[in-house]
Short mmCIF file of C-alpha atoms in Angstrom, two decimals:
data_model
loop_
_atom_site.label_atom_id
_atom_site.label_comp_id
_atom_site.label_asym_id
_atom_site.label_seq_id
_atom_site.Cartn_x
_atom_site.Cartn_y
_atom_site.Cartn_z
CA ASP N 1 7.19 -2.22 -5.63
CA ALA N 2 4.04 -0.48 -4.47
CA GLY N 3 4.85 2.72 -2.62
CA ILE N 4 3.76 1.79 0.88
CA THR N 5 5.61 2.75 4.02
CA GLN N 6 4.77 1.98 7.62
CA SER N 7 6.00 3.79 10.69
CA PRO N 8 7.37 2.99 13.09
CA ARG N 9 8.84 -0.33 11.96
CA HIS N 10 9.39 -1.48 15.52
CA LYS N 11 7.84 -0.33 18.75
CA VAL N 12 7.91 -1.48 22.36
CA THR N 13 5.35 0.00 24.69
CA GLU N 14 3.72 -0.67 28.03
CA THR N 15 0.24 -1.92 28.81
CA GLY N 16 -2.29 0.87 28.99
CA THR N 17 -0.47 3.35 26.77
CA PRO N 18 -1.93 4.66 23.50
CA VAL N 19 -0.18 3.70 20.29
CA THR N 20 -0.64 4.97 16.74
CA LEU N 21 0.72 3.21 13.69
CA ARG N 22 0.91 5.00 10.37
CA CYS N 23 0.53 3.70 6.85
CA HIS N 24 1.48 5.99 3.98
CA GLN N 25 1.00 5.28 0.27
CA THR N 26 2.14 7.12 -2.83
CA GLU N 27 -0.09 5.17 -5.27
CA ASN N 28 -3.27 7.21 -4.75
CA HIS N 29 -5.21 3.96 -4.24
CA ARG N 30 -8.66 4.29 -2.77
CA TYR N 31 -8.74 1.16 -0.62
CA MET N 32 -6.54 0.60 2.42
CA TYR N 33 -6.47 -2.17 5.02
CA TRP N 34 -4.90 -2.99 8.37
CA TYR N 35 -4.09 -6.60 9.26
CA ARG N 36 -2.40 -8.26 12.18
CA GLN N 37 -0.27 -11.36 11.79
CA ASP N 38 0.04 -13.90 14.58
CA PRO N 39 1.50 -17.42 14.54
CA GLY N 40 -1.13 -20.01 13.77
CA HIS N 41 -3.65 -17.40 12.62
CA GLY N 42 -2.25 -16.07 9.39
CA LEU N 43 -3.33 -12.50 8.72
CA ARG N 44 -6.59 -11.16 10.09
CA LEU N 45 -8.32 -7.97 9.00
CA ILE N 46 -8.65 -5.28 11.67
CA HIS N 47 -10.16 -2.33 9.77
CA TYR N 48 -10.36 -1.12 6.22
CA SER N 49 -11.06 2.10 4.37
CA TYR N 50 -12.82 2.66 1.08
CA GLY N 51 -12.17 6.40 0.89
CA VAL N 52 -11.29 9.49 2.87
CA LYS N 53 -13.24 9.38 6.13
CA ASP N 54 -14.89 6.10 5.05
CA THR N 55 -13.86 3.18 7.24
CA ASP N 56 -15.35 -0.04 8.53
CA LYS N 57 -14.54 -2.87 10.90
CA GLY N 58 -12.88 -6.14 10.06
CA GLU N 59 -12.98 -9.42 11.93
CA VAL N 60 -10.72 -8.44 14.86
CA SER N 61 -11.51 -4.76 15.42
CA ASP N 62 -12.04 -4.73 19.19
CA GLY N 63 -9.52 -2.42 20.88
CA TYR N 64 -8.56 -0.67 17.64
CA SER N 65 -9.69 2.48 15.88
CA VAL N 66 -8.67 3.99 12.56
CA SER N 67 -8.74 7.30 10.78
CA ARG N 68 -8.21 8.42 7.23
CA SER N 69 -8.17 12.17 6.69
CA LYS N 70 -6.14 12.03 3.47
CA THR N 71 -6.01 9.51 0.64
CA GLU N 72 -2.39 8.68 1.34
CA ASP N 73 -2.53 8.09 5.10
CA PHE N 74 -4.33 5.44 7.13
CA LEU N 75 -3.76 5.48 10.89
CA LEU N 76 -4.33 2.61 13.28
CA THR N 77 -4.71 3.49 16.97
CA LEU N 78 -4.64 1.27 20.00
CA GLU N 79 -6.35 3.44 22.60
CA SER N 80 -4.98 1.46 25.54
CA ALA N 81 -2.54 -1.23 24.48
CA THR N 82 -2.78 -4.72 25.95
CA SER N 83 -0.36 -7.64 25.78
CA SER N 84 -2.76 -9.47 23.46
CA GLN N 85 -2.11 -6.76 20.89
CA THR N 86 1.54 -7.76 20.61
CA SER N 87 1.74 -8.65 16.94
CA VAL N 88 3.07 -7.70 13.54
CA TYR N 89 0.81 -5.19 11.81
CA PHE N 90 0.58 -4.90 8.05
CA CYS N 91 -1.00 -2.22 5.96
CA ALA N 92 -2.24 -3.05 2.46
CA ILE N 93 -3.66 -1.09 -0.44
CA SER N 94 -5.77 -1.97 -3.43
CA ALA N 95 -6.51 -0.12 -6.61
CA GLY N 96 -10.02 -1.44 -7.09
CA VAL N 97 -12.98 -2.85 -5.29
CA ARG N 98 -13.48 -5.87 -7.52
CA SER N 99 -12.84 -9.15 -5.76
CA TYR N 100 -10.03 -10.12 -8.12
CA ASN N 101 -8.00 -6.99 -7.43
CA GLU N 102 -4.93 -7.94 -5.48
CA GLN N 103 -3.69 -6.14 -2.42
CA PHE N 104 -0.18 -4.79 -2.02
CA PHE N 105 1.41 -4.96 1.38
CA GLY N 106 3.70 -2.70 3.36
CA PRO N 107 6.80 -3.94 5.22
CA GLY N 108 5.03 -4.30 8.57
CA THR N 109 5.34 -2.90 12.09
CA ARG N 110 6.40 -5.17 14.92
CA LEU N 111 4.65 -4.06 18.11
CA THR N 112 5.50 -5.44 21.53
CA VAL N 113 3.28 -4.57 24.49
CA LEU N 114 4.90 -5.30 27.86
CA ALA Z 1 -18.78 -17.42 4.26
CA GLN Z 2 -15.55 -17.85 2.40
CA SER Z 3 -12.56 -19.48 4.07
CA VAL Z 4 -9.37 -21.34 3.20
CA THR Z 5 -7.54 -24.19 4.87
CA GLN Z 6 -3.84 -24.80 4.40
CA LEU Z 7 -2.76 -28.31 5.27
CA GLY Z 8 0.63 -28.51 6.93
CA SER Z 9 2.16 -25.62 8.84
CA HIS Z 10 5.61 -26.73 7.67
CA VAL Z 11 6.75 -28.46 4.51
CA SER Z 12 10.33 -29.59 3.99
CA VAL Z 13 11.85 -30.42 0.62
CA SER Z 14 15.30 -30.90 -0.81
CA GLU Z 15 16.69 -28.51 -3.36
CA GLY Z 16 15.55 -29.64 -6.81
CA ALA Z 17 12.52 -31.54 -5.49
CA LEU Z 18 8.89 -30.86 -6.28
CA VAL Z 19 7.15 -28.29 -4.11
CA LEU Z 20 3.47 -28.91 -3.28
CA LEU Z 21 1.64 -26.59 -0.88
CA ARG Z 22 -2.00 -27.41 -0.27
CA CYS Z 23 -4.94 -25.03 -0.06
CA ASN Z 24 -8.62 -25.93 0.09
CA TYR Z 25 -11.31 -23.31 -0.02
CA SER Z 26 -14.87 -22.99 1.13
CA SER Z 27 -17.08 -20.61 -0.74
CA SER Z 28 -20.74 -20.35 -1.57
CA VAL Z 29 -19.96 -18.31 -4.66
CA PRO Z 30 -17.27 -18.69 -7.34
CA PRO Z 31 -14.13 -17.71 -5.49
CA TYR Z 32 -11.22 -15.50 -6.33
CA LEU Z 33 -8.11 -17.11 -4.88
CA PHE Z 34 -4.62 -15.84 -4.23
CA TRP Z 35 -1.23 -17.14 -3.18
CA TYR Z 36 1.12 -14.78 -1.40
CA VAL Z 37 4.71 -15.33 -0.28
CA GLN Z 38 6.39 -13.75 2.73
CA TYR Z 39 10.17 -13.72 3.04
CA PRO Z 40 11.66 -13.20 6.51
CA ASN Z 41 11.00 -9.76 7.96
CA GLN Z 42 9.15 -8.59 4.87
CA GLY Z 43 5.60 -7.93 3.79
CA LEU Z 44 3.56 -10.21 1.57
CA GLN Z 45 4.13 -10.42 -2.17
CA LEU Z 46 1.60 -11.74 -4.66
CA LEU Z 47 2.66 -14.99 -6.35
CA LEU Z 48 -0.44 -15.59 -8.45
CA LYS Z 49 -4.21 -15.30 -8.48
CA TYR Z 50 -7.20 -17.18 -9.87
CA THR Z 51 -9.91 -15.07 -11.45
CA SER Z 52 -11.81 -17.77 -13.39
CA ALA Z 53 -10.10 -16.97 -16.71
CA ALA Z 54 -8.07 -20.20 -16.63
CA THR Z 55 -7.89 -23.09 -14.18
CA LEU Z 56 -4.08 -23.37 -14.42
CA VAL Z 57 -2.49 -20.17 -13.24
CA LYS Z 58 1.17 -19.36 -13.66
CA GLY Z 59 2.87 -16.98 -11.28
CA ILE Z 60 6.25 -15.54 -10.54
CA ASN Z 61 9.41 -17.49 -9.71
CA GLY Z 62 8.23 -20.64 -11.53
CA PHE Z 63 5.21 -21.28 -9.31
CA GLU Z 64 1.82 -22.33 -10.60
CA ALA Z 65 -1.51 -23.36 -9.13
CA GLU Z 66 -4.45 -25.30 -10.46
CA PHE Z 67 -8.04 -24.51 -9.55
CA LYS Z 68 -10.08 -27.69 -9.11
CA LYS Z 69 -13.72 -26.99 -8.39
CA SER Z 70 -14.57 -30.66 -7.82
CA GLU Z 71 -11.95 -30.87 -5.07
CA THR Z 72 -12.39 -27.25 -3.85
CA SER Z 73 -8.62 -26.95 -4.06
CA PHE Z 74 -6.04 -24.46 -5.26
CA HIS Z 75 -2.71 -26.15 -4.56
CA LEU Z 76 0.57 -24.37 -5.27
CA THR Z 77 3.36 -26.24 -7.06
CA LYS Z 78 6.86 -25.72 -8.38
CA PRO Z 79 8.70 -28.48 -10.27
CA SER Z 80 12.11 -27.85 -8.73
CA ALA Z 81 12.72 -26.13 -5.41
CA HIS Z 82 15.47 -23.59 -4.99
CA MET Z 83 17.04 -22.45 -1.74
CA SER Z 84 15.61 -18.99 -2.33
CA ASP Z 85 12.06 -20.42 -2.18
CA ALA Z 86 12.35 -20.84 1.58
CA ALA Z 87 9.61 -18.58 2.94
CA GLU Z 88 6.09 -18.63 4.31
CA TYR Z 89 3.24 -19.04 1.85
CA PHE Z 90 -0.32 -17.90 2.36
CA CYS Z 91 -3.44 -18.86 0.47
CA ALA Z 92 -6.29 -16.34 0.54
CA VAL Z 93 -9.84 -16.04 -0.75
CA SER Z 94 -11.55 -12.79 -1.56
CA ARG Z 95 -14.77 -12.01 0.20
CA THR Z 96 -17.42 -10.06 -1.62
CA GLY Z 97 -17.44 -6.39 -0.89
CA PHE Z 98 -14.43 -4.09 -0.78
CA GLN Z 99 -12.13 -6.94 -1.74
CA LYS Z 100 -11.55 -8.15 1.79
CA LEU Z 101 -9.16 -11.09 1.93
CA VAL Z 102 -9.47 -14.10 4.21
CA PHE Z 103 -6.12 -15.79 4.73
CA GLY Z 104 -5.14 -19.30 5.60
CA THR Z 105 -2.82 -19.91 8.52
CA GLY Z 106 0.23 -20.20 6.28
CA THR Z 107 2.75 -22.90 5.35
CA ARG Z 108 6.43 -22.45 5.99
CA LEU Z 109 8.54 -23.99 3.25
CA LEU Z 110 11.96 -25.24 4.27
CA VAL Z 111 14.47 -26.11 1.54
CA SER Z 112 17.53 -28.18 2.37
CA PRO Z 113 20.66 -28.53 0.22
#
């Protein structure tokens, strides 16, 4: 299994509070991704990173920010959580940039915003 | 823009029966296609991928998929379902640039004894 951990695994928070989710990898892969999974939508890309301090937006980036100060860590921050951000969040990593390189997924973080 | 459509949010089969999960893609360029499986409360695991080397792709756990350009399809099959195959399956297409994946909405496979 790819060495990907996510923390916390479960979190309940209140509307308006900031939340940071962490993704940590031990594979030294350059590319990292954050997705959210919602029923009826599959997985949707929030943000991705192609190197330290190099990040870009995905298709559902509103309300989220990311940071990557080290190769192994990719942080996802909800500046002011809303109920619509209740979801399961997955981090993924990829060894290469070629379109046929598969992504490896972490175990997920279940976030509930009350 | 690339996209995938998975027909059927739920598929039910009996143990030992054929499994067929449908995926159709839309792409203006030759696509790279993937099938992932998600077991309850776990992350996604790669089953197989199409990279244009061969149209019939074999994956793990006895699954295979055939790329049909004329039908823009990449359906997932398994000759004989096992109880342990019960999971959610996602088809995905790779977008150009930084290997971003676009996922279908998923198909939950239910296997009955």
